[in-house]
CSV table of C-alpha atoms and ligand atoms in Angstrom, one decimal:
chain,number,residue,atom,x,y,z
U,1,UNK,CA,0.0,0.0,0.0
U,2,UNK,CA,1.0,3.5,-0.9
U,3,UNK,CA,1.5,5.3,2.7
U,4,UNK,CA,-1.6,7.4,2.9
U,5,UNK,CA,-1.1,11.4,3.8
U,6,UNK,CA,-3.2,11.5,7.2
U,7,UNK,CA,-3.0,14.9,7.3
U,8,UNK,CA,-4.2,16.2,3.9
U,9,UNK,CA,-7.3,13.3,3.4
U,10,UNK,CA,-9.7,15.4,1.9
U,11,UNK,CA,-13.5,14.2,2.3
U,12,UNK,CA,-13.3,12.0,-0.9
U,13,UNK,CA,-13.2,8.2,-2.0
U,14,UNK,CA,-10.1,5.9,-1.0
U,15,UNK,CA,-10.2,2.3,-1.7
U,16,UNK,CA,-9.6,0.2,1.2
U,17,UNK,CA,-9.3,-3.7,1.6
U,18,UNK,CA,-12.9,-5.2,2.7
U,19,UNK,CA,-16.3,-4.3,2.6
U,20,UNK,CA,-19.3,-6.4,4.0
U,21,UNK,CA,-22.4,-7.3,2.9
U,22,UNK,CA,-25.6,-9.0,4.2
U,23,UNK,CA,-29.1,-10.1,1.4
U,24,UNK,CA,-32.5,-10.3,1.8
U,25,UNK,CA,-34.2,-13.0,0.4
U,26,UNK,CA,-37.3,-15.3,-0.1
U,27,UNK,CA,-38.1,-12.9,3.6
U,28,UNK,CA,-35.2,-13.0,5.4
U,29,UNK,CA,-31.6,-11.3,6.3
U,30,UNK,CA,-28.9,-13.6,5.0
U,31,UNK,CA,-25.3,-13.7,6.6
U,32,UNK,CA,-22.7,-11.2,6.4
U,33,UNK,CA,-20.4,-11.5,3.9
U,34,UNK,CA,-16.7,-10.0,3.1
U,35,UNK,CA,-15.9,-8.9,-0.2
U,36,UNK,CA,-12.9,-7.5,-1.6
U,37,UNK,CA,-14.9,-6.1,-4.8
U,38,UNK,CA,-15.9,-2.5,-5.2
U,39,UNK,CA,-18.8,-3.3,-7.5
U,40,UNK,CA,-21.9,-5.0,-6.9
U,41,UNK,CA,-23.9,-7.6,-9.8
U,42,UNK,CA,-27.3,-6.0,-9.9
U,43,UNK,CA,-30.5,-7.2,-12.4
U,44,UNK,CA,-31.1,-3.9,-14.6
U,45,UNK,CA,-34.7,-3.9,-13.6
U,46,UNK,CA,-33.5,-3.2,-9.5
U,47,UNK,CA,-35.8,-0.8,-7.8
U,48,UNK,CA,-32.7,0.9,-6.6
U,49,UNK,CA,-32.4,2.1,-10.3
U,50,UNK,CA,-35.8,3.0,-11.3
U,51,UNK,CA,-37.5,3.9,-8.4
U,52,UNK,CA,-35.1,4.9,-6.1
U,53,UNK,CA,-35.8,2.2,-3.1
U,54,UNK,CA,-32.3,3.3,-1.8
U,55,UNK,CA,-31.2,5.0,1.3
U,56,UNK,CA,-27.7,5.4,3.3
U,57,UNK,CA,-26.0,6.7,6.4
U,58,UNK,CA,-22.4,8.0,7.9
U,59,UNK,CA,-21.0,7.8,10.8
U,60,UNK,CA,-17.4,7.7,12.1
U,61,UNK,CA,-14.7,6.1,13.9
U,62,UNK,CA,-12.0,7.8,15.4
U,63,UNK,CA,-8.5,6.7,16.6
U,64,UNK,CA,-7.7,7.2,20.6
U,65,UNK,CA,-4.8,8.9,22.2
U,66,UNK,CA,-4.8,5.0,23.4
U,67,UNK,CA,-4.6,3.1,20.0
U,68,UNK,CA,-7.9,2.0,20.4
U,69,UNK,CA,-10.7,2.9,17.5
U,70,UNK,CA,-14.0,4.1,19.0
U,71,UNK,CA,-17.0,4.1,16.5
U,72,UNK,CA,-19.3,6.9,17.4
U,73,UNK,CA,-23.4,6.5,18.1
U,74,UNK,CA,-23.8,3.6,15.7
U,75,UNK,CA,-27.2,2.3,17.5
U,76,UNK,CA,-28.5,5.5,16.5
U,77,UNK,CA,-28.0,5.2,12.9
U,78,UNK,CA,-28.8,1.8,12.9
U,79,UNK,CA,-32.6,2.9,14.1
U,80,UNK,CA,-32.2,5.5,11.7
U,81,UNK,CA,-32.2,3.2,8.9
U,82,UNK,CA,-34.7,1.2,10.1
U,83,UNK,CA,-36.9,4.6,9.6
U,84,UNK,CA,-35.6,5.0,5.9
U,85,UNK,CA,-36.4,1.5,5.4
U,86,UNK,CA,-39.7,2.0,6.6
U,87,UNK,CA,-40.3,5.5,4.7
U,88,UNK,CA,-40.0,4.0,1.0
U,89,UNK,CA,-41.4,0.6,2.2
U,90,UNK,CA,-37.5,-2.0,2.2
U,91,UNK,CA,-37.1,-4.5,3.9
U,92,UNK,CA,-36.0,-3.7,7.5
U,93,UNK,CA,-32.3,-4.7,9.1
U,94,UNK,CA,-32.4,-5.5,13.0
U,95,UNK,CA,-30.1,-3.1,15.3
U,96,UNK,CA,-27.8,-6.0,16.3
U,97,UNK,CA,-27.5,-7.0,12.3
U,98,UNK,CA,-26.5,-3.3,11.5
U,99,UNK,CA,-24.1,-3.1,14.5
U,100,UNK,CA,-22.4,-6.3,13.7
U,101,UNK,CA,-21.6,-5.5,10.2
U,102,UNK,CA,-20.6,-1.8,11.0
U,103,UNK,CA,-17.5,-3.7,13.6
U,104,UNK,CA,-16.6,-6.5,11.2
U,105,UNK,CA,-15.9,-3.9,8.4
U,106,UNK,CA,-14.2,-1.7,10.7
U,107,UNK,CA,-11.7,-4.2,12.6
U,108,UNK,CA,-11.1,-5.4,8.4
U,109,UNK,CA,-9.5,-2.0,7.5
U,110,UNK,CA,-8.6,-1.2,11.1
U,111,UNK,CA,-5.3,-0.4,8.8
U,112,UNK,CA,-7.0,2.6,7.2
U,113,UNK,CA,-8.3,4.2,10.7
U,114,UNK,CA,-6.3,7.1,11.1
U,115,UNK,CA,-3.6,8.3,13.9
U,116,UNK,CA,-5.0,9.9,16.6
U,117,UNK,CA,-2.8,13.5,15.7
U,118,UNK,CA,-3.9,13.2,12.3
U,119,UNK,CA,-7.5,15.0,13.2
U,120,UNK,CA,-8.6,12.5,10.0
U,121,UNK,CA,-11.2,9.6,10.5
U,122,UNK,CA,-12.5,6.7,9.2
U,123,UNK,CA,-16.1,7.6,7.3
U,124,UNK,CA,-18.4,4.6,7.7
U,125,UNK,CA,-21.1,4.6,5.0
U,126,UNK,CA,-23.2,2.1,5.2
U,127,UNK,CA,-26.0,1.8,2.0
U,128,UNK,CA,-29.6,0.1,1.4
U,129,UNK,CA,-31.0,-1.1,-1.7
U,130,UNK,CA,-33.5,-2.4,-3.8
U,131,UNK,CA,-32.0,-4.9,-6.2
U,132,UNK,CA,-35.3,-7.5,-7.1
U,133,UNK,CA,-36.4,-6.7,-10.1
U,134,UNK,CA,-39.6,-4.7,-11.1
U,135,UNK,CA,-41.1,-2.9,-13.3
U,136,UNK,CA,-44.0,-1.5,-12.1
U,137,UNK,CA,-43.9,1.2,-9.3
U,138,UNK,CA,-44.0,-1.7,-6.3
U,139,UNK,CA,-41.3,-2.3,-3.5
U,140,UNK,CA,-38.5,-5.0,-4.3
U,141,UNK,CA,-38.7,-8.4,-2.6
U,142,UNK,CA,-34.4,-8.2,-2.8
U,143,UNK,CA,-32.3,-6.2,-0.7
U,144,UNK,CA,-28.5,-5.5,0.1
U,145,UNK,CA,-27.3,-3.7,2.8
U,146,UNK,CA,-23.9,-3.2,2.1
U,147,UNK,CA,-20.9,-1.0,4.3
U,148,UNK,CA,-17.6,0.1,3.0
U,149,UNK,CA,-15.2,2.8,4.6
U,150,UNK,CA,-12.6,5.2,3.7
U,151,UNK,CA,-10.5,7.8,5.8
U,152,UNK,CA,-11.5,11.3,5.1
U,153,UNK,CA,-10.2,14.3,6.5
U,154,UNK,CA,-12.9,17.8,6.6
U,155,UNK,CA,-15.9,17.3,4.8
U,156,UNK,CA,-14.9,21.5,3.8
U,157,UNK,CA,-12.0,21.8,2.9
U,158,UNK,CA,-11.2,24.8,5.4
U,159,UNK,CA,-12.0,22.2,7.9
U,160,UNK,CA,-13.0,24.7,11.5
U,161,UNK,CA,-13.0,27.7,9.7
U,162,UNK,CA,-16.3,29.7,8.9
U,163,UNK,CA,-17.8,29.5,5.9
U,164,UNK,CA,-20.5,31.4,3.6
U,165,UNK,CA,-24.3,29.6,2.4
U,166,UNK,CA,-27.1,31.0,0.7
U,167,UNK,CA,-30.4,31.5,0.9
U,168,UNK,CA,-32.1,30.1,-2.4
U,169,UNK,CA,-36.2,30.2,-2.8
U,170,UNK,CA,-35.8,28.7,-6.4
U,171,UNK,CA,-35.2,25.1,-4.9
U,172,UNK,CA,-36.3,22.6,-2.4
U,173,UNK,CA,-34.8,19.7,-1.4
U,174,UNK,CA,-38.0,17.9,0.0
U,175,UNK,CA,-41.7,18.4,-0.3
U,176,UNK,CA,-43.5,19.7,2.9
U,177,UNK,CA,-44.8,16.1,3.9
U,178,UNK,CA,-42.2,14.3,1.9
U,179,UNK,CA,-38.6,12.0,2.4
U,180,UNK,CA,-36.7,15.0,4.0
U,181,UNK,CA,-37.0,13.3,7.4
U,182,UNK,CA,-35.2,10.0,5.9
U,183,UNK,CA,-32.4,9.8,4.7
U,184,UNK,CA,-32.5,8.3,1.0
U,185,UNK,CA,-30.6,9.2,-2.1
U,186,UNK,CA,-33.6,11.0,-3.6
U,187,UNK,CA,-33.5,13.7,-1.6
U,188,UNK,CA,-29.4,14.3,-2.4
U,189,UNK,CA,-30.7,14.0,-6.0
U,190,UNK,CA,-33.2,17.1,-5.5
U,191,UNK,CA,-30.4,19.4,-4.1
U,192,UNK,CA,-27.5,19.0,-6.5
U,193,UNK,CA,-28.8,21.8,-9.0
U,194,UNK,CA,-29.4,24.1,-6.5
U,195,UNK,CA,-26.0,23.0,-4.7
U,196,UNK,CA,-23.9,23.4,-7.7
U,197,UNK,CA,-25.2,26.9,-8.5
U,198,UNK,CA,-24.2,27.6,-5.0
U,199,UNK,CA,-21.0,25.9,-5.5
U,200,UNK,CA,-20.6,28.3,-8.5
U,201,UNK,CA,-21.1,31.4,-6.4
U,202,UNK,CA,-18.7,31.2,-3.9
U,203,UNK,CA,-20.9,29.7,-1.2
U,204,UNK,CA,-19.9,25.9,0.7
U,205,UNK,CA,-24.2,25.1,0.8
U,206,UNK,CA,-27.8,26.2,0.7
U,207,UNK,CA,-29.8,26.7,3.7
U,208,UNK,CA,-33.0,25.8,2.3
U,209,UNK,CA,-36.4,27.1,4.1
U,210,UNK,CA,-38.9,24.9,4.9
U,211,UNK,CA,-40.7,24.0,1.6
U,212,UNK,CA,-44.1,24.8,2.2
U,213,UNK,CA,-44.1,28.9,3.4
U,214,UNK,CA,-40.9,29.6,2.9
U,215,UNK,CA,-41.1,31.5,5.8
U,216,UNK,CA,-39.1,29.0,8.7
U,217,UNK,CA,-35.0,27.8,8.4
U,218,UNK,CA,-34.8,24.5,7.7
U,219,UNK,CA,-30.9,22.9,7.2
U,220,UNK,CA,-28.2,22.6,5.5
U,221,UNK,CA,-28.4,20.5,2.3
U,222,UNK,CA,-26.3,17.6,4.0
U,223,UNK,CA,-25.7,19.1,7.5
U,224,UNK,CA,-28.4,20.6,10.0
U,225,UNK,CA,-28.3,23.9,11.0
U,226,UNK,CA,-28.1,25.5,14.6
U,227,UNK,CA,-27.4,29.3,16.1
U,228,UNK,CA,-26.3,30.6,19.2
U,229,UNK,CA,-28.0,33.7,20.9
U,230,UNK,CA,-26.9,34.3,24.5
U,231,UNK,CA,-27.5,31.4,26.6
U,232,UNK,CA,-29.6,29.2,23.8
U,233,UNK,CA,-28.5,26.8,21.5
U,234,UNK,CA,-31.4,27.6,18.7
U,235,UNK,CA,-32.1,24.8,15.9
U,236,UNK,CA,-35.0,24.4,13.8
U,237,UNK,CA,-38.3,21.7,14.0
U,238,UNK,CA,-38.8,20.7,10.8
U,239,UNK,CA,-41.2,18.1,9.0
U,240,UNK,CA,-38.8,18.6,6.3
U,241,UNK,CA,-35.3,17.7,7.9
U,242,UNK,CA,-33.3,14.8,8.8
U,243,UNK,CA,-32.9,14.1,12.3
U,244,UNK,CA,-29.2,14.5,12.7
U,245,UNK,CA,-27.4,12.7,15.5
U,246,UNK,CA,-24.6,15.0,15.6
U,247,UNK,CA,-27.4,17.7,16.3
U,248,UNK,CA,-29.1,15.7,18.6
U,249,UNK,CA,-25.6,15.2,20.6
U,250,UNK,CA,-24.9,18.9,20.9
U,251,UNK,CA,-28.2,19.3,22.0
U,252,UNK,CA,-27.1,17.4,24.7
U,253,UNK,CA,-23.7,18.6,25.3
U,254,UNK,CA,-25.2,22.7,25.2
U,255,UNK,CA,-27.6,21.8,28.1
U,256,UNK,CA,-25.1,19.8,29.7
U,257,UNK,CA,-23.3,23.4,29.7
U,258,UNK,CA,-26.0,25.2,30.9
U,259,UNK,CA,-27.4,26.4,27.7
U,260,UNK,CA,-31.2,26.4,26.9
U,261,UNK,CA,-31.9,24.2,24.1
U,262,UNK,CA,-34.7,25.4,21.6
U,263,UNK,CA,-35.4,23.3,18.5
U,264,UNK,CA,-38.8,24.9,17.9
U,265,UNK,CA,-39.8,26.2,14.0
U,266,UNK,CA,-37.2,29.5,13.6
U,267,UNK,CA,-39.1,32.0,11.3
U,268,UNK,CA,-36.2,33.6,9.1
U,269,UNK,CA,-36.2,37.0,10.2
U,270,UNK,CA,-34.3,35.7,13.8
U,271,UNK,CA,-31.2,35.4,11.1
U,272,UNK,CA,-30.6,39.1,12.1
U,273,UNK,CA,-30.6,38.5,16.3
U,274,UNK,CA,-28.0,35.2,16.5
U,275,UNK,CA,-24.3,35.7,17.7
U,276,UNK,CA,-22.6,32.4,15.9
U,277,UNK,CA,-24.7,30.0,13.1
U,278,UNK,CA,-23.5,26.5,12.1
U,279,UNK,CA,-24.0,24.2,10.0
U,280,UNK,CA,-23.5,20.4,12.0
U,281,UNK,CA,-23.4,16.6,10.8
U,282,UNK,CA,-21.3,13.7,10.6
U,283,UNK,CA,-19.1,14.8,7.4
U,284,UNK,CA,-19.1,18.4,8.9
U,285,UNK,CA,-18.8,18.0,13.0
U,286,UNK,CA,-19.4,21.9,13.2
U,287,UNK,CA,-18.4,24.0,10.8
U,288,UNK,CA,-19.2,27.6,11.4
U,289,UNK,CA,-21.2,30.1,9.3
U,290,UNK,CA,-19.4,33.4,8.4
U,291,UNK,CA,-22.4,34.8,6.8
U,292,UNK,CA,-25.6,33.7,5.2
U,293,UNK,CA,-26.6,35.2,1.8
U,294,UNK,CA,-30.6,35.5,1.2
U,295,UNK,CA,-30.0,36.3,-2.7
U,296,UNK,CA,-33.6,36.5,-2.9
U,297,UNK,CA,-34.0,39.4,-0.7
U,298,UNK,CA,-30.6,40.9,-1.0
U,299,UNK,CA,-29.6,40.9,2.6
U,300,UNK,CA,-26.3,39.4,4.2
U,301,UNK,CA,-26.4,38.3,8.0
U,302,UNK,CA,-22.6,38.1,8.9
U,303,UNK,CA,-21.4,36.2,12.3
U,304,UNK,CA,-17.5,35.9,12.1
U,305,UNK,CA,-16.5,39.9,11.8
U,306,UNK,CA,-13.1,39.1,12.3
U,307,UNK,CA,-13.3,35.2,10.1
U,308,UNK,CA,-12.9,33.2,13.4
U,309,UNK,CA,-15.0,30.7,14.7
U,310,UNK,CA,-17.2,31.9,17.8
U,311,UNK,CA,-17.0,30.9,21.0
U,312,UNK,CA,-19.8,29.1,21.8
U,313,UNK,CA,-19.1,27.1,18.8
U,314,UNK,CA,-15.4,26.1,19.5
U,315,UNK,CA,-16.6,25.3,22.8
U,316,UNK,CA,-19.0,22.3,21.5
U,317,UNK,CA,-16.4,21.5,18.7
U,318,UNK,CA,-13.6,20.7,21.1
U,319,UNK,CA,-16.2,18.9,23.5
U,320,UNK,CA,-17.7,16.9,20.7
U,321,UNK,CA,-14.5,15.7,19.3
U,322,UNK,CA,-12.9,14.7,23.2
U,323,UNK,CA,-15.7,12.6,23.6
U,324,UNK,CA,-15.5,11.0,19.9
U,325,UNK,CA,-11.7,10.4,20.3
U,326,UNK,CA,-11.9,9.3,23.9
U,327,UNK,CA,-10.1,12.1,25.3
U,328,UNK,CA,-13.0,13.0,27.6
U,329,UNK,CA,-15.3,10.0,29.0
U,330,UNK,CA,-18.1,8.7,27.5
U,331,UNK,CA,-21.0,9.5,30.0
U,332,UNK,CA,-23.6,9.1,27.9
U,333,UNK,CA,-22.0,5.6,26.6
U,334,UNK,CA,-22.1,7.5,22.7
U,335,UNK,CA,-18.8,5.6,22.4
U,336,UNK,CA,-18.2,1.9,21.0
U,337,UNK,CA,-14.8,0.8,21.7
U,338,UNK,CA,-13.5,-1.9,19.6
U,339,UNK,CA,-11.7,-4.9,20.7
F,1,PLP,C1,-26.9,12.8,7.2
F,1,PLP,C2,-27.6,14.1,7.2
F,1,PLP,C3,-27.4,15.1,8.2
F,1,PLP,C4,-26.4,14.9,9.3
F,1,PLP,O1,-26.8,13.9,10.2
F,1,PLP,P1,-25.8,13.2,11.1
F,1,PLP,O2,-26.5,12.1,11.8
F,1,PLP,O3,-25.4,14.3,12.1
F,1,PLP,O4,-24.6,12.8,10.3
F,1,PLP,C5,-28.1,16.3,8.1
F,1,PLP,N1,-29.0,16.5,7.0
F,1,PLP,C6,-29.2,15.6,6.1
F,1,PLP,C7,-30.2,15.9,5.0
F,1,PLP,C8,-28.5,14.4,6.1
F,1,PLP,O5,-28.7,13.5,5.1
């Protein structure tokens, strides 16, 4: 193997040595299997294909000041899953199945975790599809669940360093009472124009508002969005949104610090009263907002003056990641430590 530069990963592709697989057939989960191939033999009439019967999820494992590799909140995305599956009707994978695969694949490339100095990780992406064949609009009766990793380093390429979104009315990502509370492929489909344009402007992401007034903040594109104002930790309720864990945790971790906690609906003239904004998720941990954009409306709200990260902000960042790499302990048992 070519030694790999821990320190300059960017958030991309890397091939590693294993991935793991487990079927569903004639009604039932097969076992997990290793592969060494990056490809997967599919029927041409697979749901995943035509009718998008696909979803995925991320999550992390980090390298200790110890040598030991602790993957981060995996029971949550394994229920999270189970809520995909369950939105576009596939068939549904146990907790224990999800877990078991997520450690197999893991200990396989332990190799690829990297050092704990490195600030890079291993991204887990584990992936659900359709692959029976059909050709009218019905669910598949054939599934693989499949995991593979690969290290990344910052999802943005400034890694903690504040960057610009926008404000775009032109675009949704998900319809009022549609998939933007699970998280399946379609929805990534529905934001790329809209990203790319972004993208094109200057600006890291859209911050879409909620699809059916346009009136409420809603997130990120692939990363939820919070803001600080005094003593709260502000983040919006959404029917449109994906539940993100890494929200969820510094939810936790802000009230654990005395903050107050709103998630309520946040109507988008507040953008004007908050003191930091980020956007948060697995890919991104935090990264911070320098300003926000609305191009429909002309206005700019700007929250790094001087282009550093805010206080409050750091503050969860640094907590976040101690608890991830296992330089703080694990009260909230968040933290699976491999063997
Ligand atoms: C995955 C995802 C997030 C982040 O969720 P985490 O569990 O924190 O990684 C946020 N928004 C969308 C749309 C996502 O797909």
């Amino acid at each position: 193997m070519k030694s790999i530069d821990w320190a300059n990963l960017s958030f991309g592709y890397l091939p590693t040595d294993y991935n793991v697989r487990i079927t569903y057939r004639d009604g039932e989960w097969g076992e997990l299997e290793v592969s060494d191939s990056e490809y997967i033999p599919m029927h041409m009439a697979a749901t995943c294909l035509h009718y998008g019967q696909e979803a995925f999820e991320g999550l992390k494992a980090f390298r200790g000041q110890d040598g030991k590799v602790r993957i981060f909140r995996m029971e949550e995305n394994a229920r999270r899953m189970l809520s995909s599956s369950r939105g576009i009707m596939m068939a549904e994978l146990p907790v224990e199945r999800f877990e078991e695969a997520i450690c197999k694949v893991v200990k396989l490339n332990e190799r690829f975790v990297p050092p704990y100095e490195s600030g890079a990780s291993l991204y887990i992406r584990p992936l659900l599809i359709g692959t029976g064949a059909q050709v009218g609009v019905k669910p598949a009766h054939e599934y693989l669940f499949l995991v593979f990793v690969t290290p990344v380093g910052p999802y943005f390429k400034a890694g903690f360093k504040p960057v610009p979104v926008c404000i775009m009315r032109g675009y949704d990502r998900a319809a009022p009472l549609g998939t933007g509370t699970i998280k399946v492929g379609g929805n990534y489909a529905a934001s790329l124009v809209a990203g790319d344009k972004a993208r094109n402007l200057g600006y890291t992401a859209v911050l879409y508002l909620d699809p059916k007034e346009k009136k409420y903040l809603d997130e990120c594109g692939p990363a939820n969005f919070f803001a600080i104002r005094g003593n709260s930790y502000i983040t919006p309720a959404s029917q449109s949104i994906l539940p993100s864990i890494t929200n969820k945790s510094l939810m936790q971790l802000a009230e654990d610090m005395g903050m107050t906690v709103e998630r309520r609906a946040i109507p988008i003239e507040e953008l004007g009263t908050f003191e930091e904004a980020a956007e948060c998720g697995t890919a991104a941990v935090i990264t911070p907002i320098s300003q926000i954009d609305d191009l429909d409306e002309n206005k700019s709200y700007i929250y790094t003056p001087d282009g550093k990260p805010g206080a409050v902000c750091e503050k969860l960042y640094n907590k976040l990641r101690a608890i991830q790499t296992g330089d703080e302990p694990d009260v909230y048992g968040w933290v699976t430590v491999l063997d």
